[in-house]
Coordinates of C-alpha atoms and ligand atoms in Angstrom, one line a residue:
X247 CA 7.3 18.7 -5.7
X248 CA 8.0 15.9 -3.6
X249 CA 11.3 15.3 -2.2
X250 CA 12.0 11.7 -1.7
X251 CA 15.5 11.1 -3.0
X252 CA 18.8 11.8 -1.3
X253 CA 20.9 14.4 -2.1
X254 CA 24.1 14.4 -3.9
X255 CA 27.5 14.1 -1.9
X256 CA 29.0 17.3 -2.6
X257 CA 29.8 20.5 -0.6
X258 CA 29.7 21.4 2.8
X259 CA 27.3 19.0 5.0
X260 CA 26.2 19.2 8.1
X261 CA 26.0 16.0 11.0
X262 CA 22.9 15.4 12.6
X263 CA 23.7 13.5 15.2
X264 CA 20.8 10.5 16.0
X265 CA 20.6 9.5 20.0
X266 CA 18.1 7.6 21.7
X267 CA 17.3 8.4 25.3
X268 CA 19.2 6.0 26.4
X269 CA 22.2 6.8 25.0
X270 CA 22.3 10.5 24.7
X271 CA 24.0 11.6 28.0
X272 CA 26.9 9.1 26.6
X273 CA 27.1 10.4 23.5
X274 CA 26.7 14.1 24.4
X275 CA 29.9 13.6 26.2
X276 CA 31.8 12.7 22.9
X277 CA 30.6 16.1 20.8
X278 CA 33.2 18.9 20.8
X279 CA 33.2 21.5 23.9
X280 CA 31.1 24.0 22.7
X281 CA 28.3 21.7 21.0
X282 CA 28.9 19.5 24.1
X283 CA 27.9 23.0 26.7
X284 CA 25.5 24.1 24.4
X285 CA 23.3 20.9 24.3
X286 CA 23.4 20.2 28.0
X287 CA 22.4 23.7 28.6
X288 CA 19.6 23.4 26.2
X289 CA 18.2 20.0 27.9
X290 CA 18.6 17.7 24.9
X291 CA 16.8 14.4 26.1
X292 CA 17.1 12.1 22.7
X293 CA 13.2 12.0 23.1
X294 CA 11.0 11.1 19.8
X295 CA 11.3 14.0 17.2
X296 CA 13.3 16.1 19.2
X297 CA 15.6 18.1 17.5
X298 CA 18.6 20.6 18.9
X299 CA 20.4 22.8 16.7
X300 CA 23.9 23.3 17.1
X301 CA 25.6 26.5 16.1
X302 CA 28.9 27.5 14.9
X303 CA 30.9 30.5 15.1
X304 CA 28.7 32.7 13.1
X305 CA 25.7 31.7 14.5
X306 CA 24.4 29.4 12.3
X307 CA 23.5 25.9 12.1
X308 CA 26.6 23.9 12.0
X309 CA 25.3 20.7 13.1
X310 CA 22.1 19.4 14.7
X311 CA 20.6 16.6 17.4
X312 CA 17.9 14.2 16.9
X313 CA 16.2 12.1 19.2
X314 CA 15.1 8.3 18.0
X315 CA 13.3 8.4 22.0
X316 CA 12.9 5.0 23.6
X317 CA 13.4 1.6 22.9
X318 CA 9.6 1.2 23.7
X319 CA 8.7 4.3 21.5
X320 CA 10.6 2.5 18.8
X321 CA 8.3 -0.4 19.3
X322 CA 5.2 1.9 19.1
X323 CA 6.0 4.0 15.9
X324 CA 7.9 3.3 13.0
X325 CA 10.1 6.0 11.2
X326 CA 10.5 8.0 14.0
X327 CA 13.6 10.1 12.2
X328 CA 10.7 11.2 9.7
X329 CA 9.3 13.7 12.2
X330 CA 13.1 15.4 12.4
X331 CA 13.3 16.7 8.4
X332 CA 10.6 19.1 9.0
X333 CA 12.0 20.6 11.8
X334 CA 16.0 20.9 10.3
X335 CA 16.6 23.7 8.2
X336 CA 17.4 23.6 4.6
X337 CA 21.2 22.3 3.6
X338 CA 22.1 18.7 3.4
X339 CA 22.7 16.6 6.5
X340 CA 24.5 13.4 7.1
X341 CA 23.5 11.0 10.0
X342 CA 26.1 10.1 12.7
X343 CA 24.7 7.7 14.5
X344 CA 24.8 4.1 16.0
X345 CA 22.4 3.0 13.4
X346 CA 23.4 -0.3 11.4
X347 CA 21.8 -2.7 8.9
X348 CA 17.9 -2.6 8.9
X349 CA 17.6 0.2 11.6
X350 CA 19.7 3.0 9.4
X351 CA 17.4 1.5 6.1
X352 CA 13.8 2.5 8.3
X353 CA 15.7 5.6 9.4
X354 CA 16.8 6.6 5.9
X355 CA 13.6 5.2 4.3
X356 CA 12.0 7.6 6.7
X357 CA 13.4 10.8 6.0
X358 CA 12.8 10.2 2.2
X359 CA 9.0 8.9 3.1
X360 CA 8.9 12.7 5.3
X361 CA 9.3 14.1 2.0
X362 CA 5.9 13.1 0.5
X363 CA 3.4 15.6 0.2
X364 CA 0.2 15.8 -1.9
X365 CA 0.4 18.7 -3.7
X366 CA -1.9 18.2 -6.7
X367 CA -5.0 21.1 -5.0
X368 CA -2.5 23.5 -3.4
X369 CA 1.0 24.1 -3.0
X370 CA 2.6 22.3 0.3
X371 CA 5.9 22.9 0.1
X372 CA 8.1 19.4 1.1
X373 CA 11.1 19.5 4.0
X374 CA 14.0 21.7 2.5
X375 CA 16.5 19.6 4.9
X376 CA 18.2 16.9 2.3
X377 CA 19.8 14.0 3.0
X378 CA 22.9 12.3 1.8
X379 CA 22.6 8.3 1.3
X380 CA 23.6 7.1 4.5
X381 CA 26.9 4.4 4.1
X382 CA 25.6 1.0 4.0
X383 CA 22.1 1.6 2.7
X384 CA 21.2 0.5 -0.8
X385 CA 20.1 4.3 -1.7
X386 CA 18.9 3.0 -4.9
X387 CA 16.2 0.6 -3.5
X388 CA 15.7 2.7 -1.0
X389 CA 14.3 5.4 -3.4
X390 CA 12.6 3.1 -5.7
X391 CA 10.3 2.0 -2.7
X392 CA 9.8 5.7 -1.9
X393 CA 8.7 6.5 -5.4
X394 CA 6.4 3.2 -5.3
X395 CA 4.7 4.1 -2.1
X396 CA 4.4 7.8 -3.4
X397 CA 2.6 6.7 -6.1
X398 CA 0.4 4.5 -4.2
X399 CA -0.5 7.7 -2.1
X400 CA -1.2 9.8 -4.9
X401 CA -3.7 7.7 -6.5
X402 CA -5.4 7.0 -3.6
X403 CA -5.5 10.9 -2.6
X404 CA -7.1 12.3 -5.8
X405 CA -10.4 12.8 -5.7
X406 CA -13.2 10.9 -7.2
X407 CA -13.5 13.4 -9.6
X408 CA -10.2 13.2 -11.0
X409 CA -9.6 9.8 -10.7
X410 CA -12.4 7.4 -12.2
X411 CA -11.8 4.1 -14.3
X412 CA -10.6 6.8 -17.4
X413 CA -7.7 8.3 -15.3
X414 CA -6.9 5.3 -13.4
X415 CA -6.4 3.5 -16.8
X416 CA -3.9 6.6 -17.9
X417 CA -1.9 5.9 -14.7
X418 CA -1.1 2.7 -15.0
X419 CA -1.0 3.2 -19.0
X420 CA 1.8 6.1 -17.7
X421 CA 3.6 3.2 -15.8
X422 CA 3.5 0.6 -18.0
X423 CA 5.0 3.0 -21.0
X424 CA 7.5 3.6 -18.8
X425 CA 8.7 0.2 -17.9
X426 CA 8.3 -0.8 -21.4
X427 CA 5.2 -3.1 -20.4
X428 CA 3.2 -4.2 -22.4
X429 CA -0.8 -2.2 -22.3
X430 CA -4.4 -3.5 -23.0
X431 CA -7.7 -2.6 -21.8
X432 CA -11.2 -4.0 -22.0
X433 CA -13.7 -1.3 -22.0
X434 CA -18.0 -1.0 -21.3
X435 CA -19.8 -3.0 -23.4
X436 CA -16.8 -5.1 -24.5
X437 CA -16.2 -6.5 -21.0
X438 CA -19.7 -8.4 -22.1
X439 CA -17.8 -9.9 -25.5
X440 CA -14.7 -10.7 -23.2
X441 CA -16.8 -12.5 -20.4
X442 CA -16.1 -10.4 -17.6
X443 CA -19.6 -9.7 -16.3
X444 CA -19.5 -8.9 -13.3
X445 CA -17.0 -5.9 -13.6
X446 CA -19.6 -4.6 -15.9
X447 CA -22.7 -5.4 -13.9
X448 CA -20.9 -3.6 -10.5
X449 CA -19.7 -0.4 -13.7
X450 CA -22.6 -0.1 -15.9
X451 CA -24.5 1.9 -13.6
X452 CA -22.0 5.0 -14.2
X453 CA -21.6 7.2 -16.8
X454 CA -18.0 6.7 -17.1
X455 CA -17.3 3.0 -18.2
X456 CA -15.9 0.1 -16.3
X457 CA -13.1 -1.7 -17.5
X458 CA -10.6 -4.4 -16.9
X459 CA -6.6 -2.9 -17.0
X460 CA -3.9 -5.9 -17.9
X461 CA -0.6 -5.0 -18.1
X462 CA 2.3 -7.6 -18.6
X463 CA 5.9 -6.7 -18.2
X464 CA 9.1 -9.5 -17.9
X465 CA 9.9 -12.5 -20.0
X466 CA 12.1 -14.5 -17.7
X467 CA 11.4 -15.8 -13.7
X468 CA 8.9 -16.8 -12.0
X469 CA 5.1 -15.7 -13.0
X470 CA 3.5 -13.2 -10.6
X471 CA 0.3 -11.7 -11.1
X472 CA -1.1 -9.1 -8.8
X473 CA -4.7 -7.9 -8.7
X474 CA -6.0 -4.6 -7.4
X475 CA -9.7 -3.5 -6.3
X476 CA -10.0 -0.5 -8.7
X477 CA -13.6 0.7 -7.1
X478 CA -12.6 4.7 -8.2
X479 CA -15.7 5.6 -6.0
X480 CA -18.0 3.2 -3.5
X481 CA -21.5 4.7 -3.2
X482 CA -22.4 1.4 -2.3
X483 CA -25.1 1.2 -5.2
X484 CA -29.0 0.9 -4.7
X485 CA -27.9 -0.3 -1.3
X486 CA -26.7 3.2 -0.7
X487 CA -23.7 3.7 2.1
X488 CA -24.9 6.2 4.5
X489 CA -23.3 9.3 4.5
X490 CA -20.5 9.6 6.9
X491 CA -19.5 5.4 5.4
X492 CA -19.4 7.2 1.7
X493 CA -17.1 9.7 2.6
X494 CA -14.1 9.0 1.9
X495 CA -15.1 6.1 -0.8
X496 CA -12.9 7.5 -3.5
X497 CA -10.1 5.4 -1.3
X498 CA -11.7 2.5 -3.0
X499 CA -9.5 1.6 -5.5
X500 CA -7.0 1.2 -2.3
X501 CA -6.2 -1.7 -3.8
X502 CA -5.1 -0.6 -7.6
X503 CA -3.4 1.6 -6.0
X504 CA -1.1 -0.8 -3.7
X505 CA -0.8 -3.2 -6.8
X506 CA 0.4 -0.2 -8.9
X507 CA 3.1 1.1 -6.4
X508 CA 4.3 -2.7 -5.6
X509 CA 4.7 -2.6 -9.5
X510 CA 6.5 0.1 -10.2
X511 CA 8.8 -1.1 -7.6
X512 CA 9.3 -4.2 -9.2
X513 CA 9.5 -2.9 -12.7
X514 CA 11.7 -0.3 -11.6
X515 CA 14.2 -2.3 -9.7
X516 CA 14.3 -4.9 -12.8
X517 CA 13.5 -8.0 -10.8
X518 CA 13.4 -11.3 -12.3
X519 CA 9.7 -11.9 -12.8
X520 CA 7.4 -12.5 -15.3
X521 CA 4.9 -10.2 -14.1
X522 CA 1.1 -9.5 -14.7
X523 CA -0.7 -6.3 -13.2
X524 CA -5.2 -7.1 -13.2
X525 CA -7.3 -4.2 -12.3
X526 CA -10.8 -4.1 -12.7
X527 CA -11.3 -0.2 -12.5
X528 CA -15.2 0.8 -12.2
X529 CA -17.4 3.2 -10.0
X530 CA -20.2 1.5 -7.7
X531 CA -22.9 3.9 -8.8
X532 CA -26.8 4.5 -8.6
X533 CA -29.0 4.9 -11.8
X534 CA -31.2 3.2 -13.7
X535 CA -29.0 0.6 -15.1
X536 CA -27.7 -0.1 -11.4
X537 CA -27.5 -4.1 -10.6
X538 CA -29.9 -4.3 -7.7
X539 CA -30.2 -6.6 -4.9
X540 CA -32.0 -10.3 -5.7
X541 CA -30.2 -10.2 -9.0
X542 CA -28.3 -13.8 -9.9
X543 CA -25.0 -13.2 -12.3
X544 CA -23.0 -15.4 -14.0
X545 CA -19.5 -14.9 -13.4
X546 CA -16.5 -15.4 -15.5
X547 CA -15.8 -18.7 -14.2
X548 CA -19.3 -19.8 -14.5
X549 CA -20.0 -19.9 -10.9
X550 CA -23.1 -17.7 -10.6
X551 CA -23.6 -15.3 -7.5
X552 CA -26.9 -14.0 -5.9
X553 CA -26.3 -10.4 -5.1
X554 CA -27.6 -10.0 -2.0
X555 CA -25.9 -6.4 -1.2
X556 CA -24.9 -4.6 -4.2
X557 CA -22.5 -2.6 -1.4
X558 CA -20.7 -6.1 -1.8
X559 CA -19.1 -4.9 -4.8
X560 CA -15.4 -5.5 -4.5
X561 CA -15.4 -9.2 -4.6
X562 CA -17.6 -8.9 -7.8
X563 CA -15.2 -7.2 -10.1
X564 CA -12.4 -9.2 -8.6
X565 CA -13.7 -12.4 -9.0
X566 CA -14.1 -11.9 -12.6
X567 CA -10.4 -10.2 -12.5
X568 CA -9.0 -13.6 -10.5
X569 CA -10.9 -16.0 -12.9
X570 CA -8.5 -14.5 -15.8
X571 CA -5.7 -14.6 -14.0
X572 CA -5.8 -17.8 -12.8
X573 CA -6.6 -19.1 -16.7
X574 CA -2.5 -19.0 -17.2
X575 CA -2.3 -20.4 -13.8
X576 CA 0.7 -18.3 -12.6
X577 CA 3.3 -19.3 -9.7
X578 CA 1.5 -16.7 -7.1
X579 CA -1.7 -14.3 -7.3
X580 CA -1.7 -11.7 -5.0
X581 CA -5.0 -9.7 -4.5
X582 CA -4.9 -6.2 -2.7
X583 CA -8.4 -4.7 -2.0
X584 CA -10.1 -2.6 0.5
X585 CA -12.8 -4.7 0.7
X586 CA -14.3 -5.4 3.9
X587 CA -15.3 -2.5 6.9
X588 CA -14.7 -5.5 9.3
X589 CA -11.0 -5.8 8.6
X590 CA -10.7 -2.4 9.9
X591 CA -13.4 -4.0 13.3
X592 CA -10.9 -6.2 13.7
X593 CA -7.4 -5.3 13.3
X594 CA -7.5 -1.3 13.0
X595 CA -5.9 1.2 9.9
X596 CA -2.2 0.2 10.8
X597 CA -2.0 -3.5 9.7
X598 CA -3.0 -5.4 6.8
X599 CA -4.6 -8.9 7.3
X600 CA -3.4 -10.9 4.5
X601 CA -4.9 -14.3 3.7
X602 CA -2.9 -17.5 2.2
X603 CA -3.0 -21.2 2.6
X604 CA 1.0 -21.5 2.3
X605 CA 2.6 -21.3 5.7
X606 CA 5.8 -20.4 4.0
X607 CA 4.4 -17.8 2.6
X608 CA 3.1 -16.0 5.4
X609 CA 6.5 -16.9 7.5
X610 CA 8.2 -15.2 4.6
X611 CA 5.8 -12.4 4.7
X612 CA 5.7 -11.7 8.2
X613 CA 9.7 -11.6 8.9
X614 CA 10.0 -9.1 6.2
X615 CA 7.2 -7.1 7.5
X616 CA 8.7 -7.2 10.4
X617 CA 12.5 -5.9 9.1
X618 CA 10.5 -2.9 6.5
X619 CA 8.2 -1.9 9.8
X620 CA 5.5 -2.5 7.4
X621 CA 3.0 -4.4 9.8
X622 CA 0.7 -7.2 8.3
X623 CA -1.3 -10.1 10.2
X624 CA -2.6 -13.5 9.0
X625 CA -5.9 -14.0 8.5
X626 CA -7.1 -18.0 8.0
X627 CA -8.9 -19.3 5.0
X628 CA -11.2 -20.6 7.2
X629 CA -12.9 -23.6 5.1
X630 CA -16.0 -24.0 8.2
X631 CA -17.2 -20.9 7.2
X632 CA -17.6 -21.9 3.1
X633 CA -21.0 -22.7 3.9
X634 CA -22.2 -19.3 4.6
X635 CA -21.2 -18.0 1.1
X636 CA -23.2 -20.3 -0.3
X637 CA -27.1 -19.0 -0.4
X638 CA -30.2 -20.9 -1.7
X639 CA -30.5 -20.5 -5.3
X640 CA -27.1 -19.6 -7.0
X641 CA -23.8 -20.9 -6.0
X642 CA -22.8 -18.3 -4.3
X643 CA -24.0 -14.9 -1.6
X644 CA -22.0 -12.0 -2.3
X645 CA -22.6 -10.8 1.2
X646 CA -23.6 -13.4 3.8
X647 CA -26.5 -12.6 6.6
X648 CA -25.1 -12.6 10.2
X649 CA -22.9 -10.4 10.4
X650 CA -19.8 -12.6 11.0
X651 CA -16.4 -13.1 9.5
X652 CA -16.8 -10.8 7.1
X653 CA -13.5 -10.4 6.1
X654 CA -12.9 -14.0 5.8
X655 CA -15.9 -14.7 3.8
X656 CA -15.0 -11.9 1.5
X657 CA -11.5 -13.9 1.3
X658 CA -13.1 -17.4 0.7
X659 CA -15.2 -15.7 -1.8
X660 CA -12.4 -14.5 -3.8
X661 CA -10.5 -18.2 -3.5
X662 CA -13.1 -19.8 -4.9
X663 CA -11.9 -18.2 -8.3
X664 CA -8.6 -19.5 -8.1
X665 CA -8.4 -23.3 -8.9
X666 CA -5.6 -23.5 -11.0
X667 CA -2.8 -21.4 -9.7
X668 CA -0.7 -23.4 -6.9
X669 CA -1.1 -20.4 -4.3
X670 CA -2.9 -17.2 -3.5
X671 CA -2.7 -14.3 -1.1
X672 CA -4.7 -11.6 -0.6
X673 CA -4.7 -8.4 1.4
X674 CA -7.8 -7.2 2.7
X675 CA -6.6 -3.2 3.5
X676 CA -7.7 0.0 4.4
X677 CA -5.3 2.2 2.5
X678 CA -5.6 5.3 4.5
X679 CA -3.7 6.7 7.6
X680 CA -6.5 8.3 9.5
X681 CA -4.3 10.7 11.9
X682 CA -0.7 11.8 10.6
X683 CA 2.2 9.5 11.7
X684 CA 6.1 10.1 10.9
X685 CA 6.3 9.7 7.4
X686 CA 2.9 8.7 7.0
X687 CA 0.6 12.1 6.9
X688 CA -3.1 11.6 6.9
X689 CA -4.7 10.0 3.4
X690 CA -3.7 7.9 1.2
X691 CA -1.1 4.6 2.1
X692 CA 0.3 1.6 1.2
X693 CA 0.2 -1.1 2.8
X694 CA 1.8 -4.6 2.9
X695 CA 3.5 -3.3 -1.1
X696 CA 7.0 -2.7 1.0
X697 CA 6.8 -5.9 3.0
X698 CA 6.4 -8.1 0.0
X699 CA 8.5 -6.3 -2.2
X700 CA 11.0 -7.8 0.2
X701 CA 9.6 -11.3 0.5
X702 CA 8.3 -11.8 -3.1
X703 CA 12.2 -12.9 -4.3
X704 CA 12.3 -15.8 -1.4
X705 CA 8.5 -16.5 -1.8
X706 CA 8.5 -17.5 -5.5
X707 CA 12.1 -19.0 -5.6
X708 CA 10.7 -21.4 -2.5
X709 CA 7.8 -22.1 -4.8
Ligands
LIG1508 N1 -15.4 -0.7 0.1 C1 -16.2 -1.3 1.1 C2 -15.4 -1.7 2.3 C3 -14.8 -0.7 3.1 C4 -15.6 0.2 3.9 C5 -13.4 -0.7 3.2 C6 -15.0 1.1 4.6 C7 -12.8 0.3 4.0 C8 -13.6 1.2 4.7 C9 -16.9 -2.5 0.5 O1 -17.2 -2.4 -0.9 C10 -18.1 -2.7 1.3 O2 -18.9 -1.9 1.2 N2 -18.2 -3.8 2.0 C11 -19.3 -4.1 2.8 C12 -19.7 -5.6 2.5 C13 -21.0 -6.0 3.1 C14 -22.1 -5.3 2.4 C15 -21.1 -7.5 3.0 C16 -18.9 -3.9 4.2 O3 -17.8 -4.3 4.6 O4 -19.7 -3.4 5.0
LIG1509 MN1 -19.0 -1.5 -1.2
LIG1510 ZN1 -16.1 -1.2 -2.0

C-alpha cells in the first residue's frame, strides 16, 4: 500500500518543525524551554534529512525537528523534506515552518512522493508518519500528481514479464474506464489493415502481439494529443543489445508510462482539453519473423525507411503512432520516449531534453520546471543535421552512421511525421532513477509529466 495522500485534520497532531542551517540557531531560540534545552543539547544543525525528536512529559514524541540543510543543498536536491517521513514515527504531523508558495508545494509534494513504494513482489511497508495538508497548498492537485507519477513508476517497475503490450493495454484500458474515456485498440495482424506498419514490423517478431492503444477523453478545449514509446521489452532485435545494455530494457516503454501518468493527471484534475492518449505498445524481439537489418518499410505516412539497426526501434513504432495523430492535426503533440542511449551521454538520468520549434513553448516549459523541481533542458531541431537521416535508397536511415547527434536525429526523425499539426514536442527520457534520491527511490520515474502538467494550460491557451 502506498501512502501518498495527506491525512485527515482530526485528533491530536504533532509540529515538526522545518529549519534550514541557516536559520536553525534562530529558530531554536523561539521553541518552548524544554524542547529549546533538549535540541541544543542534542546538536540539532538543520542539516539535509536530519531529524530531532522532541519529547514530552511522558517520554514520547511530542514534536519533532527537520533540517531542509543549505541554500546550496537546496540547489543540489530536490524534495529534501522526503528523506524526514521515514525517519518520524507513526502519528500525523503538521509542518511549522517558514515555507511559503512553491517552496511548501515541493516540501509537501515531497513527503507524499516519500510515500511511494513498489510493492507488487514483496511487501515494503511505506512511511507510517502522515501528514496533514499544509495551509496554502492545493492538497488536491497536490495528490493527483502524486497518484500520476505513482503510476508512471509502477508501470515502468514491473517486469517484462508482467507487463508486455497485453497488460500495458489493460492499464491504460483501467485508466481510461475510469475517466470515462473513450477505449480502442488495434491489434497484430490488424495493425496491417489499419496501415500502421511499422509498429507491426518492430512487434511481429514476438509471441505476444503489438498493438496501437488510442484513448480519447474531453469534448471541449484545446486538442492535446500525447504519444508514448510503449517498447514493453528492448532486446534490441537481430541487432541484439549486449548484455549488461539489455538489462534493464523492460524500462522501455518509459515513455507510455510518462504519457499515462501525465494523463491521469489531466483526466483526473478535469482540465479543459480535448485530449488524445497514442501508444504503440510492442516488444523488440528475436525470431524468425524478426525485421532484420537492410530491410526498406513503408511507413504510415508513406515515407519509406531503410532499417539500418533494427535496435533503432523506438522511432519506428512512433512514427507510425505520430503519422495518426497528426491526421486530425491537433493544437500540440507531445511525444515521450526513451529513445536514444545518447540523451543519457549527454545530459545524465536527472533531466529530460525536450525538443520543440516554439520558443514559447519551451520558455513555458522550462519556468515551470523550474517552480515543480522537475528539471528538463532544450534540445534543438537541428535542421543541418536532416541530411544524415536521409540514406541512399529509401527516404529515410533509421539509425544514421557516425555516431553523432543521436538524440537529435532520433528527434528530426520523429518531426518528419508531423506536417500538419502547428507544433510538436518531444521528450527524449530515461525514466529510471539509477541511485535512490528523496522521494525518488531507485527504478522507475517520471520525468518532465509534472513540469508540463503545469505549463500545458498557458502553452495551448498561447497557441
Ligand atoms: N531503448 C533504446 C535507447 C535507450 C538505451 C534508452 C538505454 C535508455 C537507455 C533504443 O531503442 C535504442 O536502442 N537506441 C539506439 C539507437 C541506435 C541503434 C541508433 C541507441 O541509442 O543506441
Ligand atoms: Mn532499441
Ligand atoms: Zn528501445
Amino acid at each position: 500500500m502506498k501512502a501518498m495522500t495527506f491525512a485527515k485534520d482530526k485528533g491530536e497532531t504533532k509540529p515538526l518543525h522545518l529549519f534550514s542551517v541557516e536559520d536553525a540557531a534562530e529558530g531554536l531560540a523561539g521553541l518552548e524551554p524544554m524542547h529549546r534545552a533538549w535540541a541544543m543539547a542534542s546538536g540539532f544543525k538543520g542539516k539535509a534529512g536530519e531529524v530531532l525528536l522532541l519529547p514530552g512529559p511522558d517520554g514520547e514524541p511530542e514534536a519533532a525537528l527537520g533540517g531542509l540543510g543549505r541554500a546550496k543543498d537546496r540547489a543540489r536536491g530536490r524534495f529534501l523534506v522526503a528523506s524526514l517521513r521515514a525517519k518520524l514515527p507513526g502519528g500525523t504531523w503538521r509542518f511549522k515552518s517558514v515555507l511559503q508558495g512553491r517552496d511548501l508545494e515541493e516540501a509537501a509534494l515531497g513527503w507524499l512522493l516519500a510515500g511511494y513504494v513498489f510493492d507488487r513482489y514483496a511487501s515494503k511497508s511505506p512511511p507510517k508518519a502522515g501528514l496533514v495538508a499544509p495551509k496554502g497548498v492545493d492538497a488536491e492537485r497536490l495528490e493527483t500528481i502524486a497518484a500520476g507519477e505513482a503510476l508512471a513508476r509502477d508501470l515502468i517497475n514491473t517486469p517484462a514479464s508482467d507487463m508486455g503490450p497485453d497488460e500495458l493495454e489493460a492499464a491504460a484500458r483501467d485508466l481510461a474506464d475510469t475517466h470515462g474515456a473513450t477505449f480502442a485498440v488495434t491489434t497484430g495482424e490488424d495493425l496491417l489493415k489499419a496501415n500502421h506498419p511499422m509498429v507491426h514490423a518492430v512487434g511481429r517478431a514476438s509471441v505476444r502481439a503489438p498493438r496501437l492503444i488510442d484513448m480519447s477523453w474531453g469534448t471541449t478545449g484545446p486538442k492535446l494529443t500525447l504519444v508514448g514509446k510503449g517498447v514493453c521489452f528492448d532486446t534490441g532485435g537481430l541487432n541484439l543489445k549486449p548484455g549488461a545494455s539489455m538489462g534493464l530494457m523492460k524500462k522501455d516503454m518509459g515513455g507510455a508510462a510518462n504519457v499515462l501518468g501525465l494523463a491521469k493527471m489531466i483526466m483526473a484534475s478535469g482540465m479543459d482539453f480535448q485530449l488524445r492518449v497514442l501508444i504503440p505498445a510492442v516488444e523488440n524481439a528475436v525470431a524468425g519473423e524478426a525485421f532484420r537489418p537492410g530491410d526498406i518499410l513503408t511507413s504510415r505516412k508513406g515515407l519509406t525507411v531503410e532499417i539500418n539497426n533494427t535496435d533503432a526501434e523506438g522511432r519506428l513504432v512512433l512514427a507510425d503512432a505520430l503519422a495518426l495523430a497528426d491526421e486530425t492535426a491537433p493544437d500540440l503533440i507531445v511525444s515521450m520516449a526513451t529513445l536514444t542511449g545518447a540523451a543519457r551521454v549527454a545530459v545524465g538520468p536527472d533531466l529530460a531534453p525536450f525538443y520543440t520549434d516554439s520558443d514559447s513553448d519551451a520558455a513555458a516549459l522550462a519556468a515551470a520546471a523550474e517552480a515543480v523541481r522537475d528539471p528538463v533542458w532544450r534540445m534543438p531541431f537541428w535542421d543541418p543535421y536532416e541530411s544524415m537521416i536521409e540514406p541512399g535508397i529509401a527516404d529515410l536511415d533509421n539509425a544514421p552512421k557516425g555516431g553523432f547527434a543521436g538524440s537529435v536525429t532520433a528527434a528530426l526523425f520523429l518531426r518528419r511525421f508531423v506536417t500538419s499539426t502547428p507544433r510538436y514536442m518531444h521528450f527524449d527520457i530515461y525514466g529510471w532513477t539509477p541511485s535512490a534520491a528523496p522521494g525518488r527511490p531507485k527504478g522507475g520515474v517520471g520525468q518532465g509529466i509534472r513540469a508540463l502538467f503545469d505549463a500545458l494550460p498557458e502553452m495551448l491557451n498561447a497557441g
